[in-house]
Short mmCIF file of C-alpha atoms in Angstrom, two decimals:
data_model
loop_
_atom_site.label_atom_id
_atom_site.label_comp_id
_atom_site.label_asym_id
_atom_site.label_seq_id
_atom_site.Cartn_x
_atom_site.Cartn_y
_atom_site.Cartn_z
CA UNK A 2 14.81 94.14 -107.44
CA UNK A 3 14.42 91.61 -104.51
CA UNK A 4 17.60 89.63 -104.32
CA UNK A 5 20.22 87.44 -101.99
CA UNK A 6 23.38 86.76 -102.70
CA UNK A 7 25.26 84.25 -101.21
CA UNK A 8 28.98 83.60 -101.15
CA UNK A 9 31.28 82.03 -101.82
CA UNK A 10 29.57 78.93 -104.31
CA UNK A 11 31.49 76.52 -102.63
CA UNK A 12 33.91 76.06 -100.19
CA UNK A 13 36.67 72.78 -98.83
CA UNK A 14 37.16 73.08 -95.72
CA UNK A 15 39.17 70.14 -93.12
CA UNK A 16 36.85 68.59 -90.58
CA UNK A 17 37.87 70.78 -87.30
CA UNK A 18 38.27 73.65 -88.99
CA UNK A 19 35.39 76.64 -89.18
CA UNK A 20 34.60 78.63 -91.42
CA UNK A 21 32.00 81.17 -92.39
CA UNK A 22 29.07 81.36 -95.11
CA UNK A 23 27.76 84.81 -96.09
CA UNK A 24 24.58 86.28 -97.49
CA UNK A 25 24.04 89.72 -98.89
CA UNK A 26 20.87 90.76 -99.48
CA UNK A 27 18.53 93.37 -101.17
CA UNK A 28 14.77 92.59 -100.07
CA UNK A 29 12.07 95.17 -99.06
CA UNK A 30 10.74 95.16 -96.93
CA UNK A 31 12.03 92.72 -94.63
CA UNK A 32 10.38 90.65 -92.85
CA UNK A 33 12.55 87.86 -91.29
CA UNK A 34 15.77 85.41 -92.71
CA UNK A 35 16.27 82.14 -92.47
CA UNK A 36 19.17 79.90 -92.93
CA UNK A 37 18.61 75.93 -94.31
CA UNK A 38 20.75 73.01 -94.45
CA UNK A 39 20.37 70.50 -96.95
CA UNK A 40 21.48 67.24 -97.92
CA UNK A 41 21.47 65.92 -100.98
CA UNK A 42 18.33 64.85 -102.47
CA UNK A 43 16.87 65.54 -98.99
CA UNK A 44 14.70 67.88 -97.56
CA UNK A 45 15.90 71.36 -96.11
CA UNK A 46 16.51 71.66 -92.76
CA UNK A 47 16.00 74.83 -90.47
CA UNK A 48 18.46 76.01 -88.85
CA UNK A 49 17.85 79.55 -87.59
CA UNK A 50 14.55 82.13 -88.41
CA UNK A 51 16.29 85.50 -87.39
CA UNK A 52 14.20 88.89 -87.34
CA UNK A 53 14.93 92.71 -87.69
CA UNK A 54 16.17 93.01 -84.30
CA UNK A 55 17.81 89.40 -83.70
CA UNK A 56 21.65 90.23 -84.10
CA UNK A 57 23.01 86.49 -83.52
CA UNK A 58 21.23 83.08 -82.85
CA UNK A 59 22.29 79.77 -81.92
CA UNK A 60 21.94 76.45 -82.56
CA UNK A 61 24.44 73.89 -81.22
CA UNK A 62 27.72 74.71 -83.71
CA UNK A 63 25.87 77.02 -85.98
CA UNK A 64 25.86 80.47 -85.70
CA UNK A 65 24.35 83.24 -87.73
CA UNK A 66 24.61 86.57 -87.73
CA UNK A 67 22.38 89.62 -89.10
CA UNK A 68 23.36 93.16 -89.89
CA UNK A 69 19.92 95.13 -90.74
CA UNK A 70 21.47 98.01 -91.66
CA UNK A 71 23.89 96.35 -94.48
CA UNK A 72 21.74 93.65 -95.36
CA UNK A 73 24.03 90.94 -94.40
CA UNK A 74 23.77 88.08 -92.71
CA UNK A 75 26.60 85.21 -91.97
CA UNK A 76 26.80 81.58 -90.89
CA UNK A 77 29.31 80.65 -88.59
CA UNK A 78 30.21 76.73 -88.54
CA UNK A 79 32.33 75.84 -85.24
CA UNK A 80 34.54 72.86 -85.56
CA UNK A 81 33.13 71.14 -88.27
CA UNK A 82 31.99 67.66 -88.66
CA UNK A 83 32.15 65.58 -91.74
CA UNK A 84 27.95 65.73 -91.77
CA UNK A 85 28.29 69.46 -92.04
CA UNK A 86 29.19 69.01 -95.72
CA UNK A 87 25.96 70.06 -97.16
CA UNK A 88 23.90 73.03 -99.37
CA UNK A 89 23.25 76.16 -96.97
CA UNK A 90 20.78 78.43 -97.82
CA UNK A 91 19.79 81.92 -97.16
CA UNK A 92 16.34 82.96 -97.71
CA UNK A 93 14.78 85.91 -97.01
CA UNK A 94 11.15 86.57 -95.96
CA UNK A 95 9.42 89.81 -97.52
CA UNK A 96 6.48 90.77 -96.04
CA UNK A 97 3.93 93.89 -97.01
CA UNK A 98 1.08 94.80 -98.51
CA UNK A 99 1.87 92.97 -101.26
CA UNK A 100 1.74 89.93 -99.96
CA UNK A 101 4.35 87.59 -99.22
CA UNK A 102 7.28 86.77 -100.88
CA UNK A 103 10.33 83.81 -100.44
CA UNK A 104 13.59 85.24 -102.19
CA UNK A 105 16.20 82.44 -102.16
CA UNK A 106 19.71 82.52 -102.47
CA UNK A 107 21.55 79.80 -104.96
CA UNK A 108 23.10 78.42 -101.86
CA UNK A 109 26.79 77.83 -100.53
CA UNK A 110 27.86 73.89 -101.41
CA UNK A 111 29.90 73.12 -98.48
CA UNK A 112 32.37 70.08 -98.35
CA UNK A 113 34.04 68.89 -95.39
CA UNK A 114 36.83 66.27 -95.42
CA UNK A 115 38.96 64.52 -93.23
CA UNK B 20 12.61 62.16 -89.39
CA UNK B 21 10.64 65.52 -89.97
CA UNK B 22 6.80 64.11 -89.43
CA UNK B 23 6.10 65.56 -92.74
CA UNK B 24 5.41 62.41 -95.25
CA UNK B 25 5.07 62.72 -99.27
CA UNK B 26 4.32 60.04 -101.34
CA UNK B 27 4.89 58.88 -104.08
CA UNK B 28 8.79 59.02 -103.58
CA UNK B 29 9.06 58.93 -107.11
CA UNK B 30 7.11 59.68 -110.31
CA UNK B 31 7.73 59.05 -113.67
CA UNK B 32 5.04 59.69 -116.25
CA UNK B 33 5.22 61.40 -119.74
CA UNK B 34 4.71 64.63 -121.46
CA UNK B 35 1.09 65.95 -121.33
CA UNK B 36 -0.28 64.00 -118.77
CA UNK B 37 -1.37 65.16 -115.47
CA UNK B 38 -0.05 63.75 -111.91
CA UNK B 39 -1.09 64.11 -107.92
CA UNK B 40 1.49 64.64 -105.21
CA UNK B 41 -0.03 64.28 -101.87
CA UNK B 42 1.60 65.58 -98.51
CA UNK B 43 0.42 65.04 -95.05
CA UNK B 44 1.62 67.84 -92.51
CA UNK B 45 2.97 67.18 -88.89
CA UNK B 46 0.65 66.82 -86.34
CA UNK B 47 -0.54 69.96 -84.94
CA UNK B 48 0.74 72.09 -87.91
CA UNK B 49 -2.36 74.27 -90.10
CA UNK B 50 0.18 75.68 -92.84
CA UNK B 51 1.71 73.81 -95.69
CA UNK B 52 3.91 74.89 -98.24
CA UNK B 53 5.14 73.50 -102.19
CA UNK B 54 8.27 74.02 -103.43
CA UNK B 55 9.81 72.68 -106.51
CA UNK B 56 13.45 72.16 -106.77
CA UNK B 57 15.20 71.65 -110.12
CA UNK B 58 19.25 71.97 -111.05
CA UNK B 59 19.21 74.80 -112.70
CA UNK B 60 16.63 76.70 -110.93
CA UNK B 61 17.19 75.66 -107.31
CA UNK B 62 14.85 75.95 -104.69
CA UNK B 63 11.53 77.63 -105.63
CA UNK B 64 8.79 78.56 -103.64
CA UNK B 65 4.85 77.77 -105.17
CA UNK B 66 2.58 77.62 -102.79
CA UNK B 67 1.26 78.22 -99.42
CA UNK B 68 -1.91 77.27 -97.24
CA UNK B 69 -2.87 77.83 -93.68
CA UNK B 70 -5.72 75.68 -92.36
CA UNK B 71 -7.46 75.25 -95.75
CA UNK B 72 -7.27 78.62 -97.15
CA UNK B 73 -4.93 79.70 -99.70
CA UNK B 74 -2.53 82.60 -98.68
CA UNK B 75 0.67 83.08 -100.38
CA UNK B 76 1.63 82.71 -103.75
CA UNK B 77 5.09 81.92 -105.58
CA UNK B 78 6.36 80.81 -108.85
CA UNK B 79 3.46 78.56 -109.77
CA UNK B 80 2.39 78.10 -113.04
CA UNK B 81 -1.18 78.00 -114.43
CA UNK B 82 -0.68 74.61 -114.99
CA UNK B 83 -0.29 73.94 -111.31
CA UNK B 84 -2.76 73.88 -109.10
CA UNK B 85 -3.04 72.90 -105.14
CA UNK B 86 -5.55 72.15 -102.08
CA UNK B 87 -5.49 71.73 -98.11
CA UNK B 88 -8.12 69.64 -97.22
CA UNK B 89 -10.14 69.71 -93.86
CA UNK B 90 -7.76 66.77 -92.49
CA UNK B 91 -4.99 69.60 -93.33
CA UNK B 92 -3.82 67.17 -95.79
CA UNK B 93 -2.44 68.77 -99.50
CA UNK B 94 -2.19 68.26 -102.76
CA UNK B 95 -0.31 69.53 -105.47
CA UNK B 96 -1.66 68.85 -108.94
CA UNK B 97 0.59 69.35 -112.11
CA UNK B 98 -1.06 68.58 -115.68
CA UNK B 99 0.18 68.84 -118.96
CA UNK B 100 3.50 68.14 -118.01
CA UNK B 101 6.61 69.79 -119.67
CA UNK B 102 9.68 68.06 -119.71
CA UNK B 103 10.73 70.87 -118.06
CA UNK B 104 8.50 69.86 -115.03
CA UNK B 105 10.81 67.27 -114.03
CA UNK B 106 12.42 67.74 -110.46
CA UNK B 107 12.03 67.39 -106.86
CA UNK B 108 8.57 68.47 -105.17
CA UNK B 109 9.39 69.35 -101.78
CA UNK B 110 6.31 69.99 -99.03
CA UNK B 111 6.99 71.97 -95.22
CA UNK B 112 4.92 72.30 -92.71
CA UNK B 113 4.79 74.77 -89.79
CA UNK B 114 2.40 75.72 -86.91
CA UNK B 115 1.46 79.00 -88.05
CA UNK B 116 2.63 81.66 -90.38
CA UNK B 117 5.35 83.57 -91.42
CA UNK B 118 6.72 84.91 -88.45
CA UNK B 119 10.19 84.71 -86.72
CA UNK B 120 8.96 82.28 -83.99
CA UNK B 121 10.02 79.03 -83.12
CA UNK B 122 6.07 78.06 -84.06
CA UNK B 123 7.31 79.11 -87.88
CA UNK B 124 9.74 76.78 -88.78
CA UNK B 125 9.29 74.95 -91.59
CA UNK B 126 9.57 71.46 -91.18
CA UNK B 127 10.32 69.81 -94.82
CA UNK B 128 9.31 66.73 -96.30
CA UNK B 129 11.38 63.95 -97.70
CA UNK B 130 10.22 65.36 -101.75
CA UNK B 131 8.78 63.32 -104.24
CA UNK B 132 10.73 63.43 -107.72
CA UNK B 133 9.26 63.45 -110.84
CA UNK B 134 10.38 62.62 -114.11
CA UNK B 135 8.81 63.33 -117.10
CA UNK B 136 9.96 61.68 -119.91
#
């Protein structure tokens, strides 16, 4: 069964600090993953499309990660801000003959305070 | 600001009856997607159409139908409304498919939330 996993639920972090949001996965077959950031009662927001063979990608103070062969993918927060605090979530692409399919995670509720 | 606009912002209508939600993509974008977000389910994905033509389905119900119009305009139409209906319509937009390109984010509207009482 198609699923992703994301952990932990929620996490407190100080503003400064980092930390790290993870997402396990179980989709075939793969086509691409994509981490969101969203506000509350706002629209996601992209933050990074990876693909099989993208290991890391950018953008500005996040950072995720993918591991094709575990099925795991991680976003890295640098120095957080108190904007960061926010849903985050994983979703992976399946593509085949099939068709397409979105398989979401539940998401990571991240708070951030001073 | 995305460039993806949905009106209404908000909806509130009753059990049974039947409702529009119209979303106009960003300039220059042929797909558009519908997702519904609720509190218990989270995000879910319904529909998706790429320069008028229908090409991936999700969790939409019979009940639910959608269009992309020649101006690339969509809309989502819900009738006989559940109570369990109620919760935030989201719409995205992106240049082209699927891929992992920069050209396939998904840029997301602001929602429109509807209540059904």
């Amino acid at each position: 069964k198609n699923q992703v996993e994301q952990s932990p639920q929620s996490l407190i972090i100080l503003e400064g600090k980092n930390c790290t949001l993870q997402c396990n996965y179980t989709v075939s077959p793969f086509s691409n993953l994509r981490w969101y950031k969203q506000d509350t009662g706002r629209g996601p927001v992209s933050l990074t499309i990876m693909t099989f063979s993208e290991n890391t990608k950018s953008n500005g103070r996040y950072t995720a990660t993918l591991d094709a062969d575990t099925k795991q993918s991680s976003l890295h927060i640098t120095a957080s801000q108190l904007s960061d605090s926010a849903s985050y979530i994983c979703v992976v692409l399946s593509g085949g003959q099939a068709g397409t399919a979105l398989i979401f995670g539940k998401g990571t509720t991240l708070s951030v305070s001073s | 600001d995305s460039g993806v606009t949905q009106t209404p912002k908000h909806l509130i209508t009753a059990t049974g009856q039947r409702v529009t939600l119209r979303c106009s993509p960003r300039s220059g974008d042929l797909s558009v997607y519908w997702y519904q977000q609720s509190l218990d389910q989270g995000l879910q994905f319904l529909i998706q159409y790429y320069n008028g033509e229908e090409r991936a389905k999700g969790n939409i119900l019979e009940r639910f139908s959608a269009q992309q119009f020649p101006d690339l305009h969509s809309e989502l139409n819900l009738s006989s409304l559940e109570l369990g209906d109620s919760a935030l319509y989201f719409c995205a937009s992106s240049r082209r498919l699927w891929g992992g390109g920069p050209a396939d984010t998904q840029y997301f509207g602001p929602g429109t939330r509807l209540t059904v009482l």
